[in-house]
Tab-separated table of C-alpha atoms in Angstrom:
chain	number	residue	atom	x	y	z
A	9	MET	CA	0.000	0.000	0.000
A	10	ILE	CA	2.837	2.386	0.888
A	11	ALA	CA	4.661	1.527	-2.336
A	12	THR	CA	1.506	2.135	-4.374
A	13	SER	CA	0.924	5.497	-2.714
A	14	ALA	CA	4.542	6.458	-3.347
A	15	ALA	CA	4.201	5.396	-6.978
A	16	VAL	CA	1.081	7.512	-7.462
A	17	ALA	CA	2.741	10.538	-5.849
A	18	LEU	CA	5.812	10.168	-8.059
A	19	LEU	CA	3.687	9.658	-11.167
A	20	VAL	CA	1.730	12.835	-10.439
A	21	LEU	CA	4.954	14.825	-10.082
A	22	ALA	CA	6.440	13.204	-13.173
A	23	THR	CA	3.298	13.950	-15.179
A	24	GLY	CA	3.690	17.611	-14.348
A	25	ALA	CA	7.372	17.552	-15.355
A	26	CYS	CA	6.441	15.835	-18.614
A	27	LEU	CA	3.559	18.124	-19.562
A	28	ILE	CA	5.693	21.222	-18.929
A	29	LEU	CA	7.722	20.054	-21.928
A	30	VAL	CA	5.052	18.360	-24.045
A	31	ILE	CA	2.383	21.072	-24.192
A	32	PRO	CA	4.638	23.960	-25.295
A	33	THR	CA	6.553	21.712	-27.687
A	34	LEU	CA	3.308	20.810	-29.426
A	35	ALA	CA	2.212	24.457	-29.460
A	36	GLY	CA	5.546	25.412	-30.985
A	37	LEU	CA	4.899	23.104	-33.935
A	38	LEU	CA	1.903	25.169	-35.027
A	39	PRO	CA	2.548	27.347	-38.104
A	40	ARG	CA	3.828	30.790	-37.253
A	41	ARG	CA	2.318	33.956	-38.625
A	42	SER	CA	4.524	35.471	-41.272
A	43	ARG	CA	5.460	39.106	-40.731
A	44	ALA	CA	5.669	41.418	-43.698
A	45	ALA	CA	9.121	42.918	-44.215
A	46	ASN	CA	9.087	46.575	-43.233
A	47	ALA	CA	11.700	49.291	-43.190
A	48	PRO	CA	13.930	49.112	-40.084
A	49	ALA	CA	12.186	50.890	-37.218
A	50	HIS	CA	14.685	50.618	-34.351
A	51	THR	CA	18.281	51.420	-33.576
A	52	PHE	CA	20.238	48.710	-31.756
A	53	ALA	CA	23.086	48.706	-29.267
A	54	ILE	CA	24.799	45.319	-29.001
A	55	LEU	CA	26.400	45.003	-25.572
A	56	ILE	CA	29.119	42.371	-25.135
A	57	PRO	CA	30.452	41.767	-21.597
A	58	ALA	CA	33.920	40.261	-21.970
A	59	HIS	CA	36.390	38.889	-19.436
A	60	ASN	CA	39.699	37.885	-21.070
A	61	GLU	CA	38.068	37.048	-24.406
A	62	GLU	CA	40.844	37.934	-26.857
A	63	ALA	CA	40.620	34.467	-28.444
A	64	SER	CA	36.854	34.241	-28.941
A	65	LEU	CA	35.906	37.889	-29.463
A	66	PRO	CA	37.169	38.177	-33.084
A	67	ALA	CA	34.717	35.530	-34.366
A	68	THR	CA	31.871	37.263	-32.538
A	69	LEU	CA	32.708	40.664	-33.973
A	70	ARG	CA	33.181	39.203	-37.468
A	71	SER	CA	29.669	37.760	-37.287
A	72	LEU	CA	28.334	41.188	-36.328
A	73	GLY	CA	30.124	42.642	-39.328
A	74	LYS	CA	27.987	40.374	-41.528
A	75	LEU	CA	24.664	41.668	-40.176
A	76	THR	CA	22.364	42.828	-42.979
A	77	TYR	CA	20.695	45.471	-40.803
A	78	PRO	CA	21.624	49.062	-41.764
A	79	PRO	CA	25.032	49.720	-40.116
A	80	ALA	CA	24.051	53.285	-39.213
A	81	ARG	CA	21.371	51.825	-36.923
A	82	VAL	CA	23.727	49.504	-35.029
A	83	ARG	CA	26.483	50.218	-32.519
A	84	VAL	CA	28.573	47.511	-30.862
A	85	TRP	CA	29.843	47.989	-27.312
A	86	VAL	CA	32.364	45.755	-25.546
A	87	VAL	CA	32.807	45.883	-21.774
A	88	ALA	CA	36.354	44.710	-21.020
A	89	ASP	CA	35.731	43.515	-17.482
A	90	ASN	CA	38.830	43.045	-15.305
A	91	CYS	CA	40.751	41.949	-18.379
A	92	THR	CA	44.436	41.095	-18.269
A	93	ASP	CA	44.719	40.303	-21.980
A	94	SER	CA	44.229	42.252	-25.213
A	95	THR	CA	40.429	42.179	-25.276
A	96	PRO	CA	40.181	46.003	-25.586
A	97	SER	CA	42.609	46.050	-28.520
A	98	VAL	CA	40.588	43.370	-30.301
A	99	ALA	CA	37.383	45.369	-29.830
A	100	TRP	CA	38.940	48.572	-31.150
A	101	ALA	CA	40.477	46.749	-34.113
A	102	PHE	CA	36.977	45.719	-35.223
A	103	GLY	CA	35.559	49.206	-34.782
A	104	ALA	CA	33.571	48.475	-31.623
A	105	ALA	CA	33.263	50.938	-28.785
A	106	CYS	CA	35.056	49.555	-25.740
A	107	VAL	CA	34.830	50.569	-22.102
A	108	ALA	CA	37.130	49.035	-19.509
A	109	ARG	CA	36.050	48.145	-16.012
A	110	PHE	CA	38.383	47.289	-13.124
A	111	ASP	CA	36.762	46.320	-9.858
A	112	ARG	CA	38.176	43.434	-7.846
A	113	THR	CA	35.389	43.429	-5.282
A	114	ARG	CA	32.249	43.654	-7.439
A	115	ARG	CA	33.001	40.905	-9.893
A	116	GLY	CA	30.722	39.016	-12.226
A	117	LYS	CA	28.894	39.284	-15.515
A	118	GLY	CA	25.953	41.104	-13.929
A	119	HIS	CA	28.219	43.940	-12.797
A	120	ALA	CA	29.796	44.117	-16.265
A	121	VAL	CA	26.351	44.370	-17.893
A	122	ALA	CA	25.271	47.107	-15.478
A	123	PHE	CA	28.470	49.048	-16.150
A	124	GLY	CA	27.951	48.751	-19.908
A	125	LEU	CA	24.287	49.741	-19.749
A	126	ASP	CA	25.196	52.896	-17.866
A	127	ARG	CA	27.230	53.927	-20.920
A	128	VAL	CA	24.975	52.508	-23.611
A	129	LEU	CA	21.818	54.180	-22.347
A	130	ARG	CA	23.465	57.566	-22.733
A	131	ASP	CA	23.199	56.976	-26.479
A	132	ALA	CA	19.948	56.991	-28.409
A	133	ALA	CA	19.566	53.247	-29.049
A	134	ASP	CA	15.970	51.992	-29.009
A	135	VAL	CA	16.874	48.377	-28.150
A	136	VAL	CA	19.832	46.874	-26.294
A	137	LEU	CA	20.911	43.326	-27.187
A	138	VAL	CA	23.175	41.555	-24.676
A	139	LEU	CA	25.448	39.030	-26.370
A	140	ASP	CA	28.173	36.856	-24.875
A	141	ALA	CA	31.681	37.367	-26.219
A	142	ASP	CA	31.929	33.812	-27.579
A	143	CYS	CA	28.653	33.846	-29.535
A	144	GLU	CA	27.671	34.671	-33.106
A	145	LEU	CA	24.480	36.119	-34.597
A	146	ASN	CA	22.885	35.057	-37.868
A	147	PRO	CA	23.012	37.847	-40.483
A	148	THR	CA	19.271	38.662	-40.372
A	149	ALA	CA	18.935	38.557	-36.576
A	150	LEU	CA	18.320	42.273	-36.133
A	151	GLN	CA	15.599	42.327	-38.807
A	152	ALA	CA	13.834	39.568	-36.866
A	153	LEU	CA	14.205	41.419	-33.571
A	154	ASP	CA	13.120	44.671	-35.199
A	155	ALA	CA	9.886	42.990	-36.312
A	156	VAL	CA	9.240	41.591	-32.825
A	157	PHE	CA	9.722	44.984	-31.191
A	158	ALA	CA	7.689	46.707	-33.914
A	159	ALA	CA	4.861	44.338	-32.973
A	160	GLY	CA	4.947	45.732	-29.441
A	161	ALA	CA	7.427	43.561	-27.531
A	162	ASP	CA	9.267	45.080	-24.583
A	163	ALA	CA	11.803	42.251	-24.240
A	164	ALA	CA	12.827	39.305	-26.384
A	165	GLN	CA	15.030	36.249	-26.205
A	166	CYS	CA	16.813	34.969	-29.301
A	167	ALA	CA	17.005	31.292	-30.126
A	168	VAL	CA	20.255	29.746	-28.859
A	169	ARG	CA	21.881	26.888	-30.757
A	170	SER	CA	25.024	24.916	-30.078
A	171	ARG	CA	27.798	24.910	-32.678
A	172	ASN	CA	29.653	21.892	-31.306
A	173	ALA	CA	27.159	19.060	-30.941
A	174	ASP	CA	29.871	16.620	-32.060
A	175	ALA	CA	32.274	17.590	-29.263
A	176	GLY	CA	31.767	14.440	-27.199
A	177	PRO	CA	28.781	13.268	-25.138
A	178	THR	CA	28.715	16.425	-22.989
A	179	GLY	CA	28.642	18.722	-26.021
A	180	TYR	CA	25.918	16.607	-27.593
A	181	VAL	CA	23.750	16.572	-24.457
A	182	ALA	CA	24.101	20.347	-24.149
A	183	ALA	CA	23.163	20.808	-27.823
A	184	VAL	CA	20.015	18.687	-27.464
A	185	GLY	CA	19.123	20.571	-24.288
A	186	ALA	CA	19.486	23.904	-26.076
A	187	ALA	CA	17.283	22.668	-28.934
A	188	LEU	CA	14.639	21.538	-26.449
A	189	ASP	CA	14.774	24.926	-24.721
A	190	ASP	CA	14.110	26.610	-28.082
A	191	SER	CA	11.155	24.311	-28.807
A	192	VAL	CA	9.610	24.916	-25.400
A	193	ALA	CA	10.193	28.675	-25.641
A	194	ALA	CA	8.533	28.822	-29.069
A	195	GLY	CA	5.483	27.056	-27.662
A	196	ARG	CA	5.272	29.187	-24.555
A	197	ASP	CA	5.369	32.257	-26.782
A	198	ARG	CA	2.591	30.862	-28.988
A	199	LEU	CA	0.503	30.238	-25.874
A	200	GLY	CA	0.924	33.856	-24.784
A	201	GLY	CA	3.427	33.193	-22.043
A	202	SER	CA	6.775	34.746	-21.214
A	203	VAL	CA	9.956	32.825	-22.025
A	204	PRO	CA	13.081	32.520	-19.854
A	205	LEU	CA	16.107	34.684	-20.483
A	206	ARG	CA	19.166	32.602	-21.396
A	207	GLY	CA	22.084	34.862	-20.612
A	208	THR	CA	22.972	35.621	-24.216
A	209	GLY	CA	20.766	36.928	-27.017
A	210	MET	CA	18.657	38.944	-24.561
A	211	ALA	CA	17.081	42.077	-26.048
A	212	PHE	CA	15.352	44.859	-24.129
A	213	ARG	CA	13.545	48.002	-25.135
A	214	ARG	CA	15.312	51.081	-23.798
A	215	SER	CA	12.282	52.168	-21.776
A	216	VAL	CA	12.235	48.809	-19.956
A	217	LEU	CA	15.870	49.136	-18.891
A	218	GLU	CA	15.182	52.654	-17.655
A	219	PHE	CA	12.042	51.607	-15.768
A	220	ILE	CA	13.562	48.377	-14.385
A	221	PRO	CA	17.280	49.089	-13.915
A	222	TRP	CA	19.686	46.180	-14.213
A	223	THR	CA	20.556	45.169	-10.653
A	224	ALA	CA	21.040	41.447	-11.308
A	225	PHE	CA	24.449	40.591	-9.862
A	226	GLY	CA	24.052	36.928	-8.878
A	227	LEU	CA	25.476	33.899	-10.645
A	228	ALA	CA	22.211	33.423	-12.565
A	229	GLU	CA	21.833	37.070	-13.521
A	230	ASP	CA	19.505	36.235	-16.418
A	231	ALA	CA	17.024	34.402	-14.179
A	232	GLU	CA	17.307	37.184	-11.598
A	233	TYR	CA	16.450	39.923	-14.107
A	234	ALA	CA	13.718	37.773	-15.668
A	235	ALA	CA	12.082	37.565	-12.242
A	236	LYS	CA	12.119	41.371	-12.006
A	237	LEU	CA	10.514	41.638	-15.454
A	238	HIS	CA	7.855	39.107	-14.477
A	239	ALA	CA	7.086	41.008	-11.264
A	240	ALA	CA	6.638	44.182	-13.313
A	241	GLY	CA	4.348	42.447	-15.812
A	242	VAL	CA	6.841	42.567	-18.693
A	243	ARG	CA	6.497	39.658	-21.105
A	244	VAL	CA	9.642	38.255	-22.734
A	245	ARG	CA	8.949	37.204	-26.329
A	246	HIS	CA	10.728	34.404	-28.179
A	247	CYS	CA	12.381	35.418	-31.446
A	248	ALA	CA	12.992	32.204	-33.376
A	249	ASP	CA	14.504	33.910	-36.427
A	250	ALA	CA	17.224	35.662	-34.440
A	251	VAL	CA	19.702	32.869	-33.762
A	252	VAL	CA	22.677	32.948	-31.416
A	253	GLY	CA	25.302	30.291	-32.097
A	254	CYS	CA	27.563	29.326	-29.231
A	255	ASP	CA	29.794	26.494	-28.088
A	256	SER	CA	28.700	24.243	-25.252
A	257	PRO	CA	31.316	22.886	-22.842
A	258	GLY	CA	32.954	19.912	-24.531
A	259	ASN	CA	33.907	17.889	-21.444
A	260	TRP	CA	32.429	17.006	-18.097
A	261	ARG	CA	34.711	19.236	-16.024
A	262	ASP	CA	33.705	22.371	-17.925
A	263	LEU	CA	30.043	21.395	-18.165
A	264	GLY	CA	29.894	20.654	-14.448
A	265	LYS	CA	31.488	24.031	-13.719
A	266	GLN	CA	28.861	25.749	-15.864
A	267	ARG	CA	25.949	23.874	-14.306
A	268	ARG	CA	27.117	24.653	-10.761
A	269	ARG	CA	26.594	28.302	-11.673
A	270	TRP	CA	23.220	27.501	-13.234
A	271	ARG	CA	22.086	25.849	-9.998
A	272	ALA	CA	21.527	29.376	-8.718
A	273	ALA	CA	18.476	29.473	-11.017
A	274	GLY	CA	16.896	26.607	-9.041
A	275	VAL	CA	16.529	22.863	-9.507
A	276	LEU	CA	13.033	23.180	-10.970
A	277	ALA	CA	14.597	24.419	-14.208
A	278	SER	CA	16.716	21.270	-14.581
A	279	LYS	CA	15.811	19.014	-17.503
A	280	PRO	CA	18.112	16.177	-16.299
A	281	LEU	CA	16.403	16.227	-12.916
A	282	GLY	CA	13.030	16.059	-14.673
A	283	LEU	CA	14.213	13.057	-16.679
A	284	ALA	CA	15.425	11.355	-13.506
A	285	LEU	CA	12.027	11.960	-11.877
A	286	ILE	CA	10.152	10.550	-14.892
A	287	ALA	CA	12.420	7.475	-15.018
A	288	ALA	CA	12.026	6.815	-11.300
A	289	ALA	CA	8.244	7.277	-11.425
A	290	ALA	CA	7.883	4.983	-14.442
A	291	THR	CA	10.038	2.283	-12.842
A	292	LEU	CA	8.113	2.336	-9.577
A	293	GLY	CA	4.823	2.596	-11.457
A	294	PHE	CA	5.527	-0.539	-13.495
A	295	ALA	CA	6.695	-2.352	-10.364
A	296	CYS	CA	3.394	-1.522	-8.628
A	297	GLY	CA	1.302	-2.838	-11.491
A	298	PHE	CA	0.505	0.372	-13.338
A	299	ALA	CA	0.743	0.128	-17.108
A	300	TRP	CA	-0.729	2.912	-19.240
A	301	TRP	CA	0.284	5.778	-16.949
A	302	PRO	CA	4.064	5.207	-16.817
A	303	ALA	CA	4.054	3.980	-20.417
A	304	SER	CA	2.376	7.201	-21.559
A	305	LEU	CA	4.912	9.290	-19.674
A	306	LEU	CA	7.796	7.471	-21.319
A	307	VAL	CA	6.299	7.724	-24.814
A	308	LEU	CA	5.594	11.451	-24.494
A	309	THR	CA	9.029	12.178	-23.027
A	310	VAL	CA	10.800	10.202	-25.732
A	311	ALA	CA	8.763	11.998	-28.402
A	312	VAL	CA	9.725	15.448	-27.069
A	313	TYR	CA	13.411	14.585	-26.908
A	314	ALA	CA	13.283	12.868	-30.295
A	315	HIS	CA	12.060	16.152	-31.765
A	316	ALA	CA	15.001	17.985	-30.172
A	317	ILE	CA	17.428	15.308	-31.371
A	318	ALA	CA	16.077	15.608	-34.915
A	319	SER	CA	16.433	19.397	-34.844
A	320	VAL	CA	20.110	19.046	-33.875
A	321	GLY	CA	20.602	16.592	-36.736
A	322	VAL	CA	21.166	12.853	-36.865
A	323	THR	CA	24.483	11.368	-37.995
A	324	ALA	CA	26.264	8.107	-37.257
A	325	ARG	CA	28.582	9.912	-34.824
A	326	ARG	CA	25.691	11.569	-33.023
A	327	LEU	CA	23.884	8.271	-32.628
A	328	GLY	CA	27.002	7.022	-30.882
A	329	LEU	CA	27.054	10.097	-28.658
A	330	LEU	CA	23.352	9.596	-27.925
A	331	ALA	CA	24.117	6.093	-26.666
A	332	ARG	CA	26.716	7.537	-24.283
A	333	SER	CA	24.568	10.428	-23.081
A	334	PRO	CA	22.591	8.767	-20.208
A	335	LEU	CA	25.629	8.904	-17.923
A	336	VAL	CA	26.061	12.630	-18.617
A	337	VAL	CA	22.361	13.248	-17.950
A	338	ALA	CA	22.551	11.293	-14.697
A	339	ARG	CA	25.543	13.323	-13.515
A	340	LEU	CA	23.797	16.578	-14.429
A	341	ALA	CA	20.737	15.487	-12.442
A	342	TRP	CA	23.046	14.836	-9.515
A	343	VAL	CA	24.506	18.335	-9.832
A	344	ALA	CA	21.035	19.889	-10.033
A	345	SER	CA	19.966	18.208	-6.827
A	346	ALA	CA	23.142	19.498	-5.124
A	347	GLY	CA	24.852	16.105	-5.035
A	348	ARG	CA	28.506	16.210	-4.238
A	349	LEU	CA	29.064	19.613	-5.869
A	350	LYS	CA	28.000	21.736	-2.950
A	351	ARG	CA	30.359	24.648	-3.522
A	352	THR	CA	28.947	27.339	-5.794
A	353	PRO	CA	31.418	29.620	-7.598
A	354	LYS	CA	31.341	33.194	-6.353
A	355	SER	CA	33.122	34.935	-9.229
A	356	TRP	CA	32.808	35.198	-12.984
A	357	ASP	CA	35.240	32.555	-14.232
A	358	ARG	CA	34.874	32.082	-17.949
A	359	THR	CA	34.088	28.543	-19.031
A	360	PRO	CA	36.855	27.177	-21.311
A	361	ARG	CA	35.761	27.054	-24.956
A	362	LEU	CA	36.854	25.185	-28.032
A	363	SER	CA	39.096	27.075	-30.396
A	364	GLU	CA	37.939	27.446	-34.000
A	365	SER	CA	40.314	24.681	-35.111
A	366	GLU	CA	39.103	22.366	-32.345
A	367	ARG	CA	35.478	23.046	-33.334
A	368	ARG	CA	36.171	22.126	-36.940
A	369	ALA	CA	37.902	18.932	-35.847
A	370	ALA	CA	35.118	17.893	-33.463
């Protein structure tokens, strides 16, 4: 009797975790309304917080040089935050405005963003786009964002896609997770909801930043600011046609370091923990004689992840990485539930990235 009650309780929780993914994923598959191409209506400031990014910043700035939005309506700002390398020189070489910040006590990306916004908002930009220094934008990203803001949005989150899905099981798991996040965000937007901010590719109307100043200085500064927007009734729109490409950590050490920071956003946002809950509920449910309930959960969950896997792309190598991914997912679930990694980083330590040559070889 106790086992049956426990199974029912777990199945109820697992059903909720499953439907949180299934419903928006299905909604996201509905055809989107096409927006007519109009003349550019907004000016953009692209703000790039950078901490010792001399190696990755050139690719980011080259991608911004390929934007098809009118150059006169775009200004790129780099915040060289406590840098000890040539990040400022790289920014200037590409024609970006660069402001340097040195503060050994108030460290972190949130402080760098706040410092940059203080400068950026002195200009006349209509929209500020925050982009990480190791990310690239697709050429038509600003046209897509311009259309979203012209339709009345106050804040928007770009789609985020991994460039290194072939970089081992950890890179593959992160790429599938990013694809699932995009699918869920597209559905939440279609259903009229607000989507989470993802740290990079975050765009805000100037008036929003003036009304709700950036005071998000924690390790999960995106989730912190998103909570402030939610409290003020500001909806964050999903912009599927503005795509940010970035590298996911290619090994467990770097991925674990990243996810320890993400734990600050709360365990409820953890997909691996949700998978662990669904697996445990299904196992106990079958053991207690349930059939259709746990089976339905497994089928729906597999279908949602199969859609994400297909969107990343299927190759012989990726099928091999998929077979090795359960161990990575299990370890990530352990991290999300605190596990053995109890120490949370207190400073902004950049996650090691693949070089361009390593990415091509992956």
